[in-house]
Coordinates of C-alpha atoms in Angstrom, one line a residue:
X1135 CA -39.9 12.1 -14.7
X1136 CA -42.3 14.8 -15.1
X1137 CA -46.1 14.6 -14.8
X1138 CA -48.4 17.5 -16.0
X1139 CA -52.2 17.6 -14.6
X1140 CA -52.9 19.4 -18.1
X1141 CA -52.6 18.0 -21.4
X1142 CA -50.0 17.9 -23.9
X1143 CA -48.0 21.3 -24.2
X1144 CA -45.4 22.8 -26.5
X1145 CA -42.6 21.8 -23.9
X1146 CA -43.5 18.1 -24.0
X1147 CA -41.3 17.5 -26.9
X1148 CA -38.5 19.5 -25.2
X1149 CA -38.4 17.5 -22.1
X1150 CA -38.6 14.5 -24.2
X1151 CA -36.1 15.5 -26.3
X1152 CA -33.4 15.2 -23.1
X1153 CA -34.6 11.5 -22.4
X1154 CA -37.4 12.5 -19.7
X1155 CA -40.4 10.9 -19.7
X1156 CA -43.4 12.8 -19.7
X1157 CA -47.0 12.2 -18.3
X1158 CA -50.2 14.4 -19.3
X1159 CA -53.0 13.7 -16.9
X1160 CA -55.9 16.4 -18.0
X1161 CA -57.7 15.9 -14.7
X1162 CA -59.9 19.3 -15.8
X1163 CA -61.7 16.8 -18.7
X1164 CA -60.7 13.2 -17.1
X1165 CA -60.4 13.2 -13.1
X1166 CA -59.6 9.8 -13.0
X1167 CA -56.1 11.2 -13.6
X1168 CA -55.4 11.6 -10.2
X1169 CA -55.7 7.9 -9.5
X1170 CA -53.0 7.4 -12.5
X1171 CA -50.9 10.5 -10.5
X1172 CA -51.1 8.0 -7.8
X1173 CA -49.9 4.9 -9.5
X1174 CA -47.2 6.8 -10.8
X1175 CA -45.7 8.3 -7.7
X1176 CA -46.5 4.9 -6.0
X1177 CA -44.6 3.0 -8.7
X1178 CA -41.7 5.2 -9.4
X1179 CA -41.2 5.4 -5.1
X1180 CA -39.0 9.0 -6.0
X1181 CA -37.1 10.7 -3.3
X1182 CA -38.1 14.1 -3.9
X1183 CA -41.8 15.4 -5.3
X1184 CA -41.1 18.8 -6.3
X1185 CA -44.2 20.5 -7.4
X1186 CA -44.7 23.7 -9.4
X1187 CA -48.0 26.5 -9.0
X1188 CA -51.1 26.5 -6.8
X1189 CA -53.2 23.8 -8.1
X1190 CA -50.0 21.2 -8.2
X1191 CA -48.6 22.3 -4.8
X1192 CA -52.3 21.0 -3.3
X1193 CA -53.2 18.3 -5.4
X1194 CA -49.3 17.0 -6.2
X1195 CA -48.5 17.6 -2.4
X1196 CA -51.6 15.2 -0.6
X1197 CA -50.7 12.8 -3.6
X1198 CA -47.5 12.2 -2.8
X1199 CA -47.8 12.2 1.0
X1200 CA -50.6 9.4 0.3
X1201 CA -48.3 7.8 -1.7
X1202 CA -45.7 8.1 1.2
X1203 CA -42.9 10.1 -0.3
X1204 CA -41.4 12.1 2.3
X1205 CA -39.7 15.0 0.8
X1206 CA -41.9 17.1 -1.0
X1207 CA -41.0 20.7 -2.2
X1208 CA -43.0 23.3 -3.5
X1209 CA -42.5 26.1 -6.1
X1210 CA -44.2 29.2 -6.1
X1211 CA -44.4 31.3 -9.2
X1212 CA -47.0 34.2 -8.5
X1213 CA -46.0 37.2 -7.5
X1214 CA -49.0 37.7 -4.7
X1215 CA -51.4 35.5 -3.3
X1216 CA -54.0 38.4 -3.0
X1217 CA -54.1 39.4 -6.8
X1218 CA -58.3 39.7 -7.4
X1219 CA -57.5 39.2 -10.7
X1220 CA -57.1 35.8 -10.4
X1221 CA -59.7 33.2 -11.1
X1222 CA -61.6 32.7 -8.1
X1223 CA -60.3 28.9 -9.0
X1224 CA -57.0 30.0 -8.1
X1225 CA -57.2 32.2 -5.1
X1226 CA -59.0 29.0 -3.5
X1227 CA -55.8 27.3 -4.6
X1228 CA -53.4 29.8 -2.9
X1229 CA -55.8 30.3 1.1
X1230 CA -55.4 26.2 0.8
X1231 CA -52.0 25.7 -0.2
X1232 CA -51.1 28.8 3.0
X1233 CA -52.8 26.3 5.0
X1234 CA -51.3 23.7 4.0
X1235 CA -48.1 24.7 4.0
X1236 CA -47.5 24.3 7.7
X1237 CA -48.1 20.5 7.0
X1238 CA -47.1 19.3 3.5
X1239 CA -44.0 20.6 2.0
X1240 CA -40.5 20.2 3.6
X1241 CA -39.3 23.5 1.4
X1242 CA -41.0 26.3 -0.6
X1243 CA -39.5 27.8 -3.5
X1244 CA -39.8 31.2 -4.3
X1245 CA -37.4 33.1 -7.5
X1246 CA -38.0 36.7 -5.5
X1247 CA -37.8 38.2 -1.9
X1248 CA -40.6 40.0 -3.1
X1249 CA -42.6 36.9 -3.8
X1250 CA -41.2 34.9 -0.5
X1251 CA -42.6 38.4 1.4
X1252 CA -45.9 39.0 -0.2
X1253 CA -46.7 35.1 0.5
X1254 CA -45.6 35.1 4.1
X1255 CA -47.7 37.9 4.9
X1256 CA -50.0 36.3 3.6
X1257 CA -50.5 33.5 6.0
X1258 CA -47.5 30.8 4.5
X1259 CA -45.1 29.3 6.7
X1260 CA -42.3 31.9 6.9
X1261 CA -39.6 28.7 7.9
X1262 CA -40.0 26.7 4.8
X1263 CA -39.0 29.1 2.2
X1264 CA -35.7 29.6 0.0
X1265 CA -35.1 31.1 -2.5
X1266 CA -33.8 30.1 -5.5
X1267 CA -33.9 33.0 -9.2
X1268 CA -34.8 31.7 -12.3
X1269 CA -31.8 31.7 -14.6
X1270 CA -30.7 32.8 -17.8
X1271 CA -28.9 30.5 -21.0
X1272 CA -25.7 32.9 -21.2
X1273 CA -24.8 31.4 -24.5
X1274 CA -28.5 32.6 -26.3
X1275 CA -28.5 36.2 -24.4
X1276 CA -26.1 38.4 -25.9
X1277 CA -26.3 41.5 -27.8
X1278 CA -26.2 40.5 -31.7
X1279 CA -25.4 43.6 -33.8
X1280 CA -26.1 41.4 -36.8
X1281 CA -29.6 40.1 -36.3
X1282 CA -30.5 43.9 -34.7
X1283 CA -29.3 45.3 -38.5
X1284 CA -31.2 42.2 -40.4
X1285 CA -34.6 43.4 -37.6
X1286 CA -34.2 47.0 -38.5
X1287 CA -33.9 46.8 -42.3
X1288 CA -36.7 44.1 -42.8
X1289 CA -39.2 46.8 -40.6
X1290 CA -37.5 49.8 -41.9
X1291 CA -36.2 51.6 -39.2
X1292 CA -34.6 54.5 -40.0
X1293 CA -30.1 55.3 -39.2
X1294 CA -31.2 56.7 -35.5
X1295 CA -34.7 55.3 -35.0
X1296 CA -35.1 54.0 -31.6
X1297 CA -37.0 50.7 -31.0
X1298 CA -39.2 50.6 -27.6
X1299 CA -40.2 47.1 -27.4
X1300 CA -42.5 45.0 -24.9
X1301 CA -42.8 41.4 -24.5
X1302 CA -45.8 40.1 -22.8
X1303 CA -49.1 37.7 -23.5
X1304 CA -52.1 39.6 -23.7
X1305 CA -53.4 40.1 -20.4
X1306 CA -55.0 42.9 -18.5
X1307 CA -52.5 42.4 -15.8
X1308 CA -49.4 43.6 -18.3
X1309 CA -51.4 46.6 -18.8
X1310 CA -51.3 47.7 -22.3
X1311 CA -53.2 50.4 -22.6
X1312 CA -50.3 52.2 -20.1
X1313 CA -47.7 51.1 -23.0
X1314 CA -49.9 52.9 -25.7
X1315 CA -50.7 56.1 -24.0
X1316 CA -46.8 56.2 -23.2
X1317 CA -46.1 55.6 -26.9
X1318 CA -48.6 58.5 -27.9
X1319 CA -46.8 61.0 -26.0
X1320 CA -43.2 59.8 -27.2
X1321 CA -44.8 60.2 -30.9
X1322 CA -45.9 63.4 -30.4
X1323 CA -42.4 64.1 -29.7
X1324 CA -40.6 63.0 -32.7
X1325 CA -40.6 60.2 -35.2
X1326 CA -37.8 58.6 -34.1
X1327 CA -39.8 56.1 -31.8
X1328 CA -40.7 53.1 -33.2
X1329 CA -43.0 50.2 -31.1
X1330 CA -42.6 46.8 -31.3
X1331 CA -45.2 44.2 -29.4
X1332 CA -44.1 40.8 -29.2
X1333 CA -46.1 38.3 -26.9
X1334 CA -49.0 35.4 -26.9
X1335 CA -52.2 37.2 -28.4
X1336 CA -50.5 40.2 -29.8
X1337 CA -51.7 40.3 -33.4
X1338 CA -53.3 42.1 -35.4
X1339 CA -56.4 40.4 -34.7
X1340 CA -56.6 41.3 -31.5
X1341 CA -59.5 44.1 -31.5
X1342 CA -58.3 45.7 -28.5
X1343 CA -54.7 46.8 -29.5
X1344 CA -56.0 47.8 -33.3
X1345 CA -58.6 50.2 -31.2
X1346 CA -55.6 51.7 -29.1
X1347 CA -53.4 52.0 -32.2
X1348 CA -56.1 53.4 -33.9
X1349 CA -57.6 55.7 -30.7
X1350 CA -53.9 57.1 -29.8
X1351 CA -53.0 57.8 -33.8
X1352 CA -50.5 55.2 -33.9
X1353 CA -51.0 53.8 -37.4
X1354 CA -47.5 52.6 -38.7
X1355 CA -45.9 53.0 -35.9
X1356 CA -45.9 50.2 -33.8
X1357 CA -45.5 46.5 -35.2
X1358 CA -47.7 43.4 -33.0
X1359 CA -45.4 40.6 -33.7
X1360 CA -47.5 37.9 -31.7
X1361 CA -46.0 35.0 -30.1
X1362 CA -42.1 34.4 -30.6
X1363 CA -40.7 31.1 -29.6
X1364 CA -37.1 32.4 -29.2
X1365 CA -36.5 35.9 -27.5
X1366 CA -33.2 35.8 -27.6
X1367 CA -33.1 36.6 -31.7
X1368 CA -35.5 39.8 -31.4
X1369 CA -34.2 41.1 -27.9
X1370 CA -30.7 42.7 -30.0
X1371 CA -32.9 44.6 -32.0
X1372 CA -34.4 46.5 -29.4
X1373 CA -32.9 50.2 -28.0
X1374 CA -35.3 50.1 -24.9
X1375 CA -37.6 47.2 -23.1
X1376 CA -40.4 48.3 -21.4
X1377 CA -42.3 46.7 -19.0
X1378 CA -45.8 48.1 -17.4
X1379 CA -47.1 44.7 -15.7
X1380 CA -48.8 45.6 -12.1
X1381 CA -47.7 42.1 -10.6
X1382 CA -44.3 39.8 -11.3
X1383 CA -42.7 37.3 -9.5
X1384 CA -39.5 37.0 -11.3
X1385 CA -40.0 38.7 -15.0
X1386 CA -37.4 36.9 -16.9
X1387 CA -37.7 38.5 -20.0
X1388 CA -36.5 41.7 -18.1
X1389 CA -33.5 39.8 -17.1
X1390 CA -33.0 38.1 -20.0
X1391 CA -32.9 41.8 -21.5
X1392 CA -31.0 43.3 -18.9
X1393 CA -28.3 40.5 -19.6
X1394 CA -28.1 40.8 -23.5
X1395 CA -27.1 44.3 -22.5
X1396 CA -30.9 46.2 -23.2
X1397 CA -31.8 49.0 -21.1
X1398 CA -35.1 48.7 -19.3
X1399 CA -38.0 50.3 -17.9
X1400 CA -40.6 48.6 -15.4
X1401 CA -43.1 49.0 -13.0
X1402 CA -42.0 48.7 -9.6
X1403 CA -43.0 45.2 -8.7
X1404 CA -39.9 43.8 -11.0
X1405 CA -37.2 42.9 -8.5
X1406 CA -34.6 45.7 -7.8
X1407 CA -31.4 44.0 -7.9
X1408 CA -31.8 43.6 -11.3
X1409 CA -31.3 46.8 -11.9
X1410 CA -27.6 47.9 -11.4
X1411 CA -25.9 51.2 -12.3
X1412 CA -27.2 52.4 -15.2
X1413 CA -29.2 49.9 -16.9
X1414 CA -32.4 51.2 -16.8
X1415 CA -35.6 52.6 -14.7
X1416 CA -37.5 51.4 -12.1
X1417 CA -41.1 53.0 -11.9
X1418 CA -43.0 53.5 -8.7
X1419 CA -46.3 54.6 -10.3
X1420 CA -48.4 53.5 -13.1
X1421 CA -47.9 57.1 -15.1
X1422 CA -47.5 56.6 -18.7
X1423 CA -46.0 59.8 -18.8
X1424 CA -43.3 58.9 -16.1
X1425 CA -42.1 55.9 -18.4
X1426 CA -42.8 58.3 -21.4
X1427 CA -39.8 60.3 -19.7
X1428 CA -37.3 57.6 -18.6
X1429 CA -37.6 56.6 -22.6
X1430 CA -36.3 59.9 -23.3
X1431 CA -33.7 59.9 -20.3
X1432 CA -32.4 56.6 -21.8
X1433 CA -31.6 58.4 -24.8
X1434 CA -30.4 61.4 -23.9
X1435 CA -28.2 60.0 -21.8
X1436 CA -27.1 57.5 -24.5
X1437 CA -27.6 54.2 -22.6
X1438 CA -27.5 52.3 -26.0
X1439 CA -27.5 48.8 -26.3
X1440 CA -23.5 47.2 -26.6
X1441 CA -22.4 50.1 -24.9
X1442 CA -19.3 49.5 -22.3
X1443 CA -21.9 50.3 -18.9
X1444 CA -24.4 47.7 -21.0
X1445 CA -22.0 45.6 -21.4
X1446 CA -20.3 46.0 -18.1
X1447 CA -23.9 45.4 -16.6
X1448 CA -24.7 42.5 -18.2
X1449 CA -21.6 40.3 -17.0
X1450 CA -22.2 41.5 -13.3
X1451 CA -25.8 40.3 -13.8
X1452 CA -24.4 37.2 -15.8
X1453 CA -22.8 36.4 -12.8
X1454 CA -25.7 35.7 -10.2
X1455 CA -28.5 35.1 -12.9
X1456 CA -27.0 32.4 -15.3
X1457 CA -28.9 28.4 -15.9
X1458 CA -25.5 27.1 -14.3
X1459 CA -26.3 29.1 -10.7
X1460 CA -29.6 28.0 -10.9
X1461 CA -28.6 24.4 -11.1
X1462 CA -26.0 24.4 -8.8
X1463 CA -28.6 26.2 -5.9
X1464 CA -30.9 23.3 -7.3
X1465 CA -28.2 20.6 -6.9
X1466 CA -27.4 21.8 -3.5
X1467 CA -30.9 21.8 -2.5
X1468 CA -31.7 17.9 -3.4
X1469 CA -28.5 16.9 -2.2
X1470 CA -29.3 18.6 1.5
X1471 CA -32.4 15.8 1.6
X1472 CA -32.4 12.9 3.6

């Protein structure tokens, strides 16, 4: 069973779809909610309360400890407790849960050394934590020379154009404006580059990126796609994914480009064992003309998607980073609980 303190979401119907049920409490508009988060836990009696984020981690956690469930595990999916950026909402969340976490949870799920680390120092209880990576659907993610050629011809890209793509929601963490000045200085430098944006508020009525296109003189050359609901159909089409986000915890749609065999380029807080031999860069400053250059490295140096390395990359990574890891570590994990 899964309960959400929000309301209804575009995953409902998914879970549904595989026979879970699904609760929607919307404490935010109705906090009587929690009393029904009560009843539920109380009537269902569970063996494990696994609770995912901040605000669930408190509010799930003292629930289900009222209720008297006794193994409770958390999941933490922020890639730093100490991000200002955050609503002041949340960075209560995150000082509570750290003190909390001494008492409450029996485990603490992290996908990143990074995150486990940052959290730590941050005043959580270093003994609870393991560590389990998101993984990735091996059958969706894999380089589709078809659907790249259908991509290209419907946005007429040019025999030898090279597609630099991003995927991210609009946010001020993702930092766009890095991805734009990058792209100016690659168009000054031939036509060949071509920009694609894909990502929650990435449209062309979004003010912000139609003043950077327009500021940086990139009119025509780089398409806002907005929101796609499957990644895996546009990722084959790419030559290059970049990502310039200050602050990840596990970016999946890096691994899940890495894996269809897509070279990438990201800031330095995406985690390094994704990135094996050659498959890509990993940035330790914020310069757009540093990724600017690792674009042009990439093809110089003819790291092309479905190449043998890509290819050679993508199984190695395949290998620690696919949904049926992630279950097993998951399986192993409930099964350890007494």
């Amino acid at each position: 069973c899964v309960v959400c303190l929000g309301a209804k979401g575009p995953f409902t119907t998914l879970i549904r779809g595989i026979n879970v049920n699904v609760f929607h409490l919307d404490i935010k508009s109705n906090p009587i909610g929690l009393i029904r988060l009560y009843r539920i836990i109380k009537d269902l009696s569970p063996d494990v309360v696994h609770t995912w984020m901040y605000h669930a981690d408190i509010i799930g956690g003292l629930i289900a400890k009222l209720a008297g469930v006794k193994n409770l595990i958390w999941s933490i999916h922020n890639s730093s407790p100490t991000d200002l950026r955050y609503a002041s909402g949340s960075r209560i969340a995150a000082f509570c849960s750290a003190k909390l976490s001494y008492v409450l949870p029996r485990y603490i799920l992290s996908p990143s050394a990074r995150t486990t680390d940052l959290h730590i120092k941050y005043g959580y209880a270093a003994s609870k934590f393991v560590e389990i990576p998101l993984g990735v659907d091996l059958s969706k993610f894999i380089f589709r020379p078809n659907l790249r050629d259908t991509f290209r011809q419907k946005h007429m890209v040019e025999e030898g154009g090279l597609v630099i793509g991003m995927i991210a929601r609009y946010h001020e963490q993702k930092r766009f404006p890095i991805f734009f000045e990058m792209a100016h200085i690659l168009s000054l430098k031939s036509s060949r580059y071509h920009f694609i944006l894909v990502g929650d508020g990435v449209t062309y009525e979004n003010d912000d990126l139609i003043g950077m296109i327009k500021h940086y003189r990139l009119d025509g050359r780089v398409l806002l796609l907005g929101e796609v609901s499957d990644t895996s159909s546009i990722l084959s089409s790419f030559d290059v994914l970049v990502s310039t986000s200050m602050a990840e915890s596990f970016s999946l749609i890096l691994l899940e480009a890495l894996i269809t065999g897509i070279p990438c380029i990201a800031s330095e807080s995406a985690d390094p064992q994704f990135f094996i031999s050659h498959n890509g860069f990993r940035l330790s400053d914020a310069d757009p003309g540093a990724y600017a250059n690792a674009v042009m490295m990439i093809d110089e140096n003819a790291m092309m998607p479905g190449s043998e390395s890509a290819i050679n990359n993508s199984h190695e990574l395949s290998a620690k980073f696919s949904n049926k890891v992630m279950v097993k570590r998951y399986n192993y994990l409930y099964g350890s609980l007494q």
